GROMACS .gro file of C-alpha atoms in nm:
model
  107
    1MET     CA    1   0.041  -0.018  -0.028
    2LYS     CA    2   0.145   0.369  -0.088
    3PRO     CA    3   0.197   0.604   0.184
    4SER     CA    4  -0.052   0.891   0.185
    5TYR     CA    5   0.171   1.184   0.226
    6ILE     CA    6   0.052   1.258  -0.170
    7PRO     CA    7  -0.262   1.432  -0.228
    8THR     CA    8  -0.507   1.258  -0.453
    9GLN     CA    9  -0.674   1.595  -0.537
   10ASP     CA   10  -0.447   1.732  -0.794
   11SER     CA   11  -0.442   2.076  -0.669
   12GLN     CA   12  -0.350   1.991  -0.306
   13ALA     CA   13  -0.085   1.755  -0.453
   14ALA     CA   14   0.066   1.975  -0.645
   15ILE     CA   15   0.059   2.222  -0.319
   16TRP     CA   16   0.218   1.953  -0.128
   17MET     CA   17   0.466   1.860  -0.393
   18VAL     CA   18   0.616   2.226  -0.468
   19ALA     CA   19   0.593   2.243  -0.066
   20PHE     CA   20   0.851   1.938  -0.004
   21ALA     CA   21   1.032   2.045  -0.312
   22ALA     CA   22   1.094   2.382  -0.123
   23THR     CA   23   1.156   2.186   0.261
   24ILE     CA   24   1.435   1.949   0.088
   25ALA     CA   25   1.631   2.227  -0.074
   26ALA     CA   26   1.669   2.400   0.234
   27ALA     CA   27   1.814   2.163   0.397
   28GLN     CA   28   1.928   1.911   0.199
   29ALA     CA   29   2.207   1.800   0.414
   30ASP     CA   30   1.902   1.764   0.683
   31TYR     CA   31   1.666   1.536   0.477
   32LYS     CA   32   1.994   1.325   0.315
   33VAL     CA   33   1.947   1.455   0.005
   34THR     CA   34   2.228   1.483  -0.299
   35LEU     CA   35   2.199   1.851  -0.491
   36ALA     CA   36   2.074   1.667  -0.812
   37GLU     CA   37   1.728   1.464  -0.616
   38SER     CA   38   1.628   1.833  -0.501
   39ALA     CA   39   1.679   1.958  -0.856
   40GLN     CA   40   1.490   1.680  -1.069
   41VAL     CA   41   1.241   1.712  -0.684
   42THR     CA   42   1.196   2.079  -0.753
   43LEU     CA   43   1.168   2.017  -1.169
   44VAL     CA   44   0.906   1.741  -1.148
   45SER     CA   45   0.697   1.949  -0.916
   46GLY     CA   46   0.674   2.244  -1.107
   47ALA     CA   47   0.667   2.054  -1.467
   48PHE     CA   48   0.311   1.900  -1.256
   49ASN     CA   49   0.204   2.206  -1.136
   50THR     CA   50   0.272   2.416  -1.472
   51ALA     CA   51   0.093   2.138  -1.633
   52LEU     CA   52  -0.248   2.182  -1.352
   53GLU     CA   53  -0.278   2.511  -1.479
   54VAL     CA   54  -0.247   2.459  -1.845
   55ALA     CA   55  -0.502   2.189  -1.766
   56THR     CA   56  -0.725   2.377  -1.571
   57ASN     CA   57  -0.736   2.723  -1.711
   58PRO     CA   58  -1.064   2.746  -1.926
   59ASN     CA   59  -0.873   2.865  -2.239
   60THR     CA   60  -0.630   2.574  -2.223
   61ARG     CA   61  -0.812   2.313  -2.123
   62THR     CA   62  -0.825   2.078  -2.401
   63ALA     CA   63  -0.808   1.655  -2.381
   64ALA     CA   64  -0.437   1.715  -2.486
   65ALA     CA   65  -0.375   1.953  -2.215
   66ILE     CA   66  -0.520   1.732  -1.909
   67ALA     CA   67  -0.347   1.401  -2.012
   68ALA     CA   68  -0.005   1.604  -2.030
   69LYS     CA   69  -0.138   1.734  -1.659
   70ASP     CA   70  -0.155   1.355  -1.601
   71GLU     CA   71   0.184   1.256  -1.680
   72ALA     CA   72   0.326   1.535  -1.552
   73ARG     CA   73   0.198   1.385  -1.216
   74ALA     CA   74   0.233   1.089  -1.285
   75THR     CA   75   0.599   1.136  -1.334
   76ALA     CA   76   0.607   1.360  -1.036
   77GLU     CA   77   0.538   1.156  -0.883
   78LEU     CA   78   0.717   0.814  -0.953
   79TYR     CA   79   0.984   1.028  -0.870
   80ILE     CA   80   0.920   1.172  -0.557
   81ARG     CA   81   0.819   0.878  -0.412
   82PRO     CA   82   1.037   0.697  -0.351
   83ILE     CA   83   1.262   1.027  -0.150
   84ALA     CA   84   1.002   1.083   0.068
   85THR     CA   85   0.973   0.702   0.108
   86ARG     CA   86   1.302   0.718   0.205
   87ILE     CA   87   1.306   1.026   0.426
   88SER     CA   88   1.011   0.910   0.633
   89ALA     CA   89   1.270   0.540   0.668
   90ASN     CA   90   1.537   0.719   0.787
   91PRO     CA   91   1.564   0.676   1.199
   92THR     CA   92   1.827   0.917   1.157
   93ILE     CA   93   1.607   1.237   1.004
   94SER     CA   94   1.381   1.427   1.313
   95ALA     CA   95   1.001   1.354   1.380
   96GLU     CA   96   0.998   1.687   1.344
   97LEU     CA   97   1.180   1.732   1.036
   98LYS     CA   98   0.993   1.459   0.856
   99VAL     CA   99   0.621   1.693   0.971
  100THR     CA  100   0.756   1.998   0.783
  101ALA     CA  101   0.892   1.835   0.451
  102GLY     CA  102   0.471   1.658   0.459
  103VAL     CA  103   0.627   1.296   0.448
  104THR     CA  104   0.390   0.999   0.683
  105LEU     CA  105   0.603   0.962   1.003
  106ARG     CA  106   0.695   0.574   1.058
  107SER     CA  107   0.622   0.433   1.426
   0.00000   0.00000   0.00000
């Protein structure tokens, strides 16, 4: 079963992804992520956010725009989920940092 930290609704998922990207970018060493990982999270979350804006704007909403948004979300989740899971599972990362990043605390 996948962790539930990434919201189901696209608009909420975009907010979560952008916040996650900003949080880990600001404290890469604390979250045990590389510069490359952080940059990629920022890139894919931004791409999803942009695609979502296009797909939800009445002036640009088309079947192709919706498909592009769905693909951008899938790509973002595919890249972000393992990093978030790794952060959640790492016992050397504090609960406070995990909550700040928006990942699930493990018991």
